[in-house]
CSV table of C-alpha atoms and ligand atoms in Angstrom, one decimal:
chain,number,residue,atom,x,y,z
A,1,MET,CA,-26.7,-111.7,-187.7
A,2,ARG,CA,-28.5,-108.7,-189.7
A,3,ARG,CA,-26.2,-106.9,-192.0
A,4,LYS,CA,-27.2,-103.3,-191.7
A,5,LEU,CA,-28.7,-101.6,-195.2
A,6,VAL,CA,-28.0,-98.2,-195.6
A,7,ALA,CA,-30.1,-97.0,-198.7
A,8,GLY,CA,-30.4,-93.4,-200.2
A,9,ASN,CA,-33.6,-91.8,-201.3
A,10,TRP,CA,-32.8,-89.4,-203.9
A,11,LYS,CA,-36.4,-88.2,-204.1
A,12,MET,CA,-37.0,-85.4,-207.2
A,13,HIS,CA,-33.1,-84.8,-207.6
A,14,GLY,CA,-30.5,-85.5,-210.0
A,15,THR,CA,-29.5,-85.1,-213.5
A,16,LEU,CA,-27.4,-87.7,-215.7
A,17,THR,CA,-24.3,-85.6,-215.4
A,18,ASP,CA,-25.0,-84.9,-211.5
A,19,ASN,CA,-25.7,-88.8,-210.9
A,20,ASP,CA,-22.8,-90.0,-212.8
A,21,VAL,CA,-20.4,-87.7,-210.5
A,22,LEU,CA,-22.2,-88.7,-207.3
A,23,LEU,CA,-22.1,-92.7,-208.3
A,24,THR,CA,-18.8,-92.4,-209.4
A,25,ALA,CA,-17.5,-91.2,-205.9
A,26,VAL,CA,-19.7,-93.5,-204.4
A,27,LEU,CA,-18.3,-96.3,-205.9
A,28,ALA,CA,-14.5,-95.2,-205.3
A,29,GLY,CA,-15.5,-95.2,-201.7
A,30,MET,CA,-17.2,-98.8,-201.1
A,31,ALA,CA,-13.7,-100.3,-200.5
A,32,ASP,CA,-14.3,-99.8,-196.5
A,33,VAL,CA,-17.8,-100.4,-196.3
A,34,LYS,CA,-19.1,-103.5,-194.8
A,35,ALA,CA,-23.3,-102.4,-194.8
A,36,GLN,CA,-25.3,-103.3,-197.6
A,37,VAL,CA,-25.8,-100.1,-199.5
A,38,ALA,CA,-28.6,-99.1,-202.2
A,39,VAL,CA,-29.6,-96.0,-204.2
A,40,CYS,CA,-33.4,-95.3,-204.8
A,41,VAL,CA,-33.6,-92.7,-208.0
A,42,PRO,CA,-36.2,-91.6,-210.1
A,43,PHE,CA,-37.9,-93.4,-212.5
A,44,PRO,CA,-36.1,-91.8,-215.9
A,45,TYR,CA,-32.7,-92.7,-214.4
A,46,LEU,CA,-33.0,-96.3,-213.5
A,47,ALA,CA,-31.5,-97.2,-217.0
A,48,GLN,CA,-28.6,-95.1,-215.9
A,49,VAL,CA,-28.3,-96.2,-212.7
A,50,GLN,CA,-28.5,-100.1,-213.8
A,51,ALA,CA,-25.3,-99.7,-216.4
A,52,LYS,CA,-23.4,-97.6,-213.9
A,53,LEU,CA,-23.8,-99.9,-210.7
A,54,ALA,CA,-24.2,-103.6,-212.5
A,55,GLY,CA,-21.7,-105.9,-210.7
A,56,SER,CA,-20.9,-103.7,-208.1
A,57,ALA,CA,-21.6,-103.6,-204.2
A,58,VAL,CA,-24.1,-101.1,-204.8
A,59,ALA,CA,-27.9,-101.9,-205.4
A,60,TRP,CA,-30.7,-99.9,-206.8
A,61,GLY,CA,-34.4,-99.3,-206.7
A,62,ALA,CA,-37.0,-97.0,-207.3
A,63,GLN,CA,-39.2,-94.7,-204.6
A,64,ASN,CA,-42.5,-95.7,-205.5
A,65,MET,CA,-44.7,-97.8,-207.9
A,66,SER,CA,-48.0,-98.5,-209.1
A,67,GLN,CA,-50.0,-101.4,-207.1
A,68,HIS,CA,-51.5,-102.6,-210.8
A,69,ALA,CA,-49.6,-104.7,-212.9
A,70,LYS,CA,-50.8,-103.2,-216.0
A,71,GLY,CA,-53.3,-101.3,-217.6
A,72,ALA,CA,-54.9,-97.7,-218.1
A,73,TYR,CA,-53.0,-96.1,-215.4
A,74,THR,CA,-51.7,-92.9,-217.0
A,75,GLY,CA,-48.3,-92.3,-215.5
A,76,GLU,CA,-47.9,-95.2,-213.4
A,77,VAL,CA,-45.0,-97.4,-213.2
A,78,SER,CA,-45.5,-101.5,-212.5
A,79,ALA,CA,-43.1,-103.6,-210.5
A,80,ALA,CA,-42.6,-105.8,-213.7
A,81,MET,CA,-41.2,-102.5,-215.3
A,82,LEU,CA,-38.7,-101.9,-212.4
A,83,ASN,CA,-37.6,-105.3,-212.7
A,84,ASP,CA,-36.9,-104.7,-216.4
A,85,PHE,CA,-34.2,-102.3,-215.0
A,86,GLY,CA,-32.6,-104.8,-212.3
A,87,CYS,CA,-34.3,-103.1,-209.3
A,88,ARG,CA,-33.8,-105.0,-206.2
A,89,TYR,CA,-35.6,-102.6,-204.2
A,90,VAL,CA,-38.6,-100.2,-204.0
A,91,ILE,CA,-39.6,-97.8,-201.5
A,92,VAL,CA,-43.3,-98.0,-200.5
A,93,GLY,CA,-45.2,-96.0,-198.3
A,94,HIS,CA,-42.9,-93.1,-197.9
A,95,SER,CA,-44.7,-90.3,-195.7
A,96,GLU,CA,-44.4,-87.7,-199.0
A,97,ARG,CA,-46.6,-90.2,-201.0
A,98,ARG,CA,-49.1,-90.9,-197.8
A,99,ALA,CA,-49.5,-87.2,-197.2
A,100,ILE,CA,-48.9,-85.5,-200.6
A,101,TYR,CA,-50.5,-88.0,-203.0
A,102,GLY,CA,-52.8,-89.5,-200.2
A,103,GLU,CA,-51.7,-93.0,-200.3
A,104,THR,CA,-53.7,-95.0,-197.5
A,105,ASP,CA,-52.6,-97.8,-195.4
A,106,ALA,CA,-54.8,-100.3,-197.9
A,107,VAL,CA,-52.8,-98.4,-201.1
A,108,VAL,CA,-49.3,-99.0,-199.4
A,109,ALA,CA,-50.2,-102.4,-198.4
A,110,GLU,CA,-51.3,-103.6,-202.1
A,111,LYS,CA,-48.0,-101.9,-203.5
A,112,TYR,CA,-46.2,-104.2,-200.8
A,113,ALA,CA,-47.8,-107.2,-202.1
A,114,ALA,CA,-47.6,-106.0,-205.8
A,115,ALA,CA,-43.4,-105.5,-205.4
A,116,GLN,CA,-43.1,-108.9,-203.6
A,117,ALA,CA,-45.3,-110.8,-205.9
A,118,ALA,CA,-42.7,-109.4,-208.7
A,119,GLY,CA,-39.8,-110.2,-206.7
A,120,LEU,CA,-39.0,-106.9,-205.6
A,121,ILE,CA,-37.9,-106.0,-202.1
A,122,PRO,CA,-40.3,-103.6,-200.5
A,123,ILE,CA,-39.0,-100.8,-198.3
A,124,LEU,CA,-42.0,-100.3,-196.2
A,125,CYS,CA,-42.0,-96.8,-194.6
A,126,VAL,CA,-43.9,-96.0,-191.3
A,127,GLY,CA,-43.8,-93.1,-188.7
A,128,GLU,CA,-45.9,-90.9,-187.1
A,129,THR,CA,-46.3,-87.2,-187.4
A,130,LEU,CA,-45.1,-84.6,-184.9
A,131,SER,CA,-49.1,-84.0,-183.6
A,132,GLU,CA,-49.6,-88.1,-183.5
A,133,ARG,CA,-46.3,-88.1,-181.2
A,134,GLU,CA,-47.5,-85.1,-179.1
A,135,GLU,CA,-50.7,-87.0,-178.5
A,136,CYS,CA,-48.3,-90.4,-177.2
A,137,ILE,CA,-50.1,-92.4,-180.1
A,138,THR,CA,-46.5,-93.0,-182.2
A,139,GLU,CA,-47.2,-97.1,-181.4
A,140,GLN,CA,-50.8,-97.2,-182.5
A,141,VAL,CA,-49.8,-95.3,-186.0
A,142,VAL,CA,-46.6,-97.5,-186.8
A,143,GLY,CA,-48.9,-100.4,-185.6
A,144,ARG,CA,-51.9,-100.0,-187.6
A,145,GLN,CA,-49.5,-98.8,-190.8
A,146,ILE,CA,-47.8,-102.5,-190.2
A,147,ASP,CA,-50.8,-104.3,-189.5
A,148,ALA,CA,-52.5,-103.4,-192.8
A,149,VAL,CA,-49.7,-105.3,-194.5
A,150,LEU,CA,-49.6,-107.8,-192.2
A,151,ALA,CA,-53.1,-108.3,-192.9
A,152,LYS,CA,-52.8,-108.6,-196.7
A,153,SER,CA,-49.5,-110.2,-197.1
A,154,GLY,CA,-48.7,-111.9,-194.0
A,155,VAL,CA,-46.2,-112.2,-191.2
A,156,ALA,CA,-43.7,-114.7,-193.5
A,157,SER,CA,-43.7,-112.0,-196.3
A,158,LEU,CA,-41.4,-109.8,-193.6
A,159,ALA,CA,-38.9,-112.3,-194.5
A,160,LYS,CA,-38.1,-110.7,-197.7
A,161,ALA,CA,-39.2,-107.0,-197.0
A,162,VAL,CA,-37.4,-103.9,-195.3
A,163,ILE,CA,-39.2,-101.7,-192.8
A,164,ALA,CA,-38.1,-98.3,-192.6
A,165,TYR,CA,-39.1,-96.3,-189.3
A,166,GLU,CA,-39.2,-92.8,-190.6
A,167,PRO,CA,-41.0,-90.2,-187.9
A,168,VAL,CA,-42.3,-87.6,-190.4
A,169,TRP,CA,-41.2,-84.7,-188.1
A,170,ALA,CA,-37.6,-85.8,-188.7
A,171,ILE,CA,-37.9,-85.9,-192.2
A,172,GLY,CA,-36.1,-83.5,-194.3
A,173,THR,CA,-36.2,-81.1,-191.2
A,174,GLY,CA,-32.7,-81.4,-189.7
A,175,VAL,CA,-34.2,-82.5,-186.6
A,176,THR,CA,-33.5,-86.2,-186.0
A,177,ALA,CA,-35.0,-88.7,-183.5
A,178,SER,CA,-32.7,-89.1,-180.5
A,179,PRO,CA,-30.9,-92.7,-180.8
A,180,ASP,CA,-33.2,-93.5,-177.6
A,181,GLN,CA,-36.4,-92.3,-179.3
A,182,ALA,CA,-35.5,-94.0,-182.6
A,183,GLN,CA,-34.6,-97.5,-180.7
A,184,ALA,CA,-37.6,-97.3,-178.7
A,185,VAL,CA,-40.0,-97.5,-181.9
A,186,HIS,CA,-37.8,-100.1,-183.5
A,187,ALA,CA,-37.9,-102.0,-180.4
A,188,PHE,CA,-41.7,-101.8,-180.3
A,189,ILE,CA,-41.6,-102.9,-184.3
A,190,ARG,CA,-39.2,-105.7,-183.6
A,191,GLY,CA,-41.7,-106.6,-180.4
A,192,LYS,CA,-44.9,-106.6,-182.7
A,193,ILE,CA,-43.3,-109.1,-185.2
A,194,ARG,CA,-41.7,-111.2,-182.4
A,195,ALA,CA,-45.3,-111.6,-181.0
A,196,LEU,CA,-45.9,-113.4,-184.4
A,197,ASP,CA,-42.7,-115.0,-185.5
A,198,ALA,CA,-39.8,-114.7,-183.6
A,199,GLY,CA,-37.1,-116.1,-186.4
A,200,ILE,CA,-38.7,-113.2,-188.9
A,201,ALA,CA,-38.4,-110.8,-186.0
A,202,ASP,CA,-34.7,-111.4,-185.4
A,203,SER,CA,-33.8,-111.1,-189.3
A,204,LEU,CA,-35.9,-108.4,-190.1
A,205,VAL,CA,-33.9,-105.3,-191.1
A,206,ILE,CA,-35.4,-102.1,-189.7
A,207,GLN,CA,-33.9,-98.8,-190.7
A,208,TYR,CA,-34.1,-95.2,-189.5
A,209,GLY,CA,-34.9,-92.4,-191.6
A,210,GLY,CA,-35.3,-88.8,-190.7
A,211,SER,CA,-32.2,-86.5,-191.1
A,212,MET,CA,-29.6,-89.3,-190.5
A,213,LYS,CA,-26.4,-87.6,-191.2
A,214,ALA,CA,-22.9,-88.2,-191.2
A,215,GLY,CA,-22.4,-86.8,-187.5
A,216,ASN,CA,-25.4,-88.7,-185.9
A,217,ALA,CA,-25.3,-92.0,-187.9
A,218,ALA,CA,-22.7,-93.9,-185.6
A,219,GLU,CA,-25.1,-93.2,-182.6
A,220,LEU,CA,-28.0,-94.1,-184.4
A,221,LEU,CA,-26.5,-97.0,-186.2
A,222,ALA,CA,-25.1,-98.5,-182.8
A,223,GLN,CA,-28.5,-98.8,-181.3
A,224,PRO,CA,-29.3,-102.6,-181.0
A,225,ASP,CA,-32.6,-102.5,-183.2
A,226,ILE,CA,-31.5,-99.9,-185.8
A,227,ASP,CA,-30.4,-102.0,-188.7
A,228,GLY,CA,-29.4,-99.0,-191.2
A,229,GLY,CA,-30.9,-96.3,-192.6
A,230,LEU,CA,-33.1,-94.6,-195.2
A,231,ILE,CA,-31.4,-91.5,-196.2
A,232,GLY,CA,-33.0,-88.5,-198.1
A,233,GLY,CA,-30.7,-85.2,-198.1
A,234,ALA,CA,-27.4,-86.8,-197.2
A,235,ALA,CA,-27.6,-89.4,-199.9
A,236,LEU,CA,-26.9,-86.9,-202.4
A,237,VAL,CA,-23.6,-86.0,-201.2
A,238,ALA,CA,-21.2,-88.6,-202.0
A,239,ASP,CA,-18.9,-87.7,-199.0
A,240,ASP,CA,-21.8,-87.6,-196.5
A,241,PHE,CA,-23.4,-90.9,-198.1
A,242,LEU,CA,-20.5,-92.7,-197.7
A,243,ALA,CA,-19.6,-91.4,-194.2
A,244,ILE,CA,-23.3,-92.8,-192.9
A,245,CYS,CA,-22.5,-96.3,-195.2
A,246,LYS,CA,-18.9,-96.7,-193.2
A,247,ALA,CA,-20.8,-96.0,-189.5
A,248,GLY,CA,-23.0,-98.9,-190.2
B,301,LIG,C1,-36.5,-89.5,-196.4
B,301,LIG,O1,-36.8,-88.9,-197.4
B,301,LIG,O2,-36.8,-90.8,-196.7
B,301,LIG,C2,-35.5,-89.0,-195.7
B,301,LIG,C3,-35.3,-89.8,-194.4
B,301,LIG,O3,-35.1,-87.7,-195.7
B,301,LIG,P1,-34.0,-86.9,-194.8
B,301,LIG,O4,-32.7,-87.8,-194.8
B,301,LIG,O5,-33.8,-86.0,-195.8
B,301,LIG,O6,-34.7,-86.3,-193.7
């Protein structure tokens, strides 16, 4: 039985004061939450979040990391550094990293491998753009993104990973994939993994991300292959984030 995972992706938002208010409210509302919960925060706030969440039911992580272990990579942050701040998760391959910072499937696969080598759980983001959906190549795109990781790390690596299906056209747009649209891609992903290893496929947590809100979470999370959510905008409002967590 898979336990749902709801993870907030704060993106480049937050201040010390706002974070404290948000996390205080989230912690106060956790009593009724059955899902696993995490927040993925900007690097400068990892120490704050670690101090605030240590020993609580809310885990934390980062939104990106370097594929390199150490060295002359100005501005980069390694997996070992994330470990120093108690991170459990790190998002790799978010569509904003792929589109704005040119991260290729190969680079994402390297980051995924480096995260796991350091004991972090990568949340691997995959998803098609609107034009790719309109061309009816969603499965090819998502399949290619996953194949890059499988080629480098193997199917067994998915025992310690999460996949987030995030249609790019739904991220930050207010347009959510319908439960049927999302379920179809989730089933495709699980079927692809099942063809390689049924046990891994059955235990793999596959989150949906893309304008998931308090009002649509329950219907999405009721789908058989949707095991949680990766939440952007709604993760910045405690009541909204908690409502999604409780729907899971
Ligand atoms: C995201 O950034 O991963 C995301 C899903 O954003 P939003 O919920 O705002 O669409």
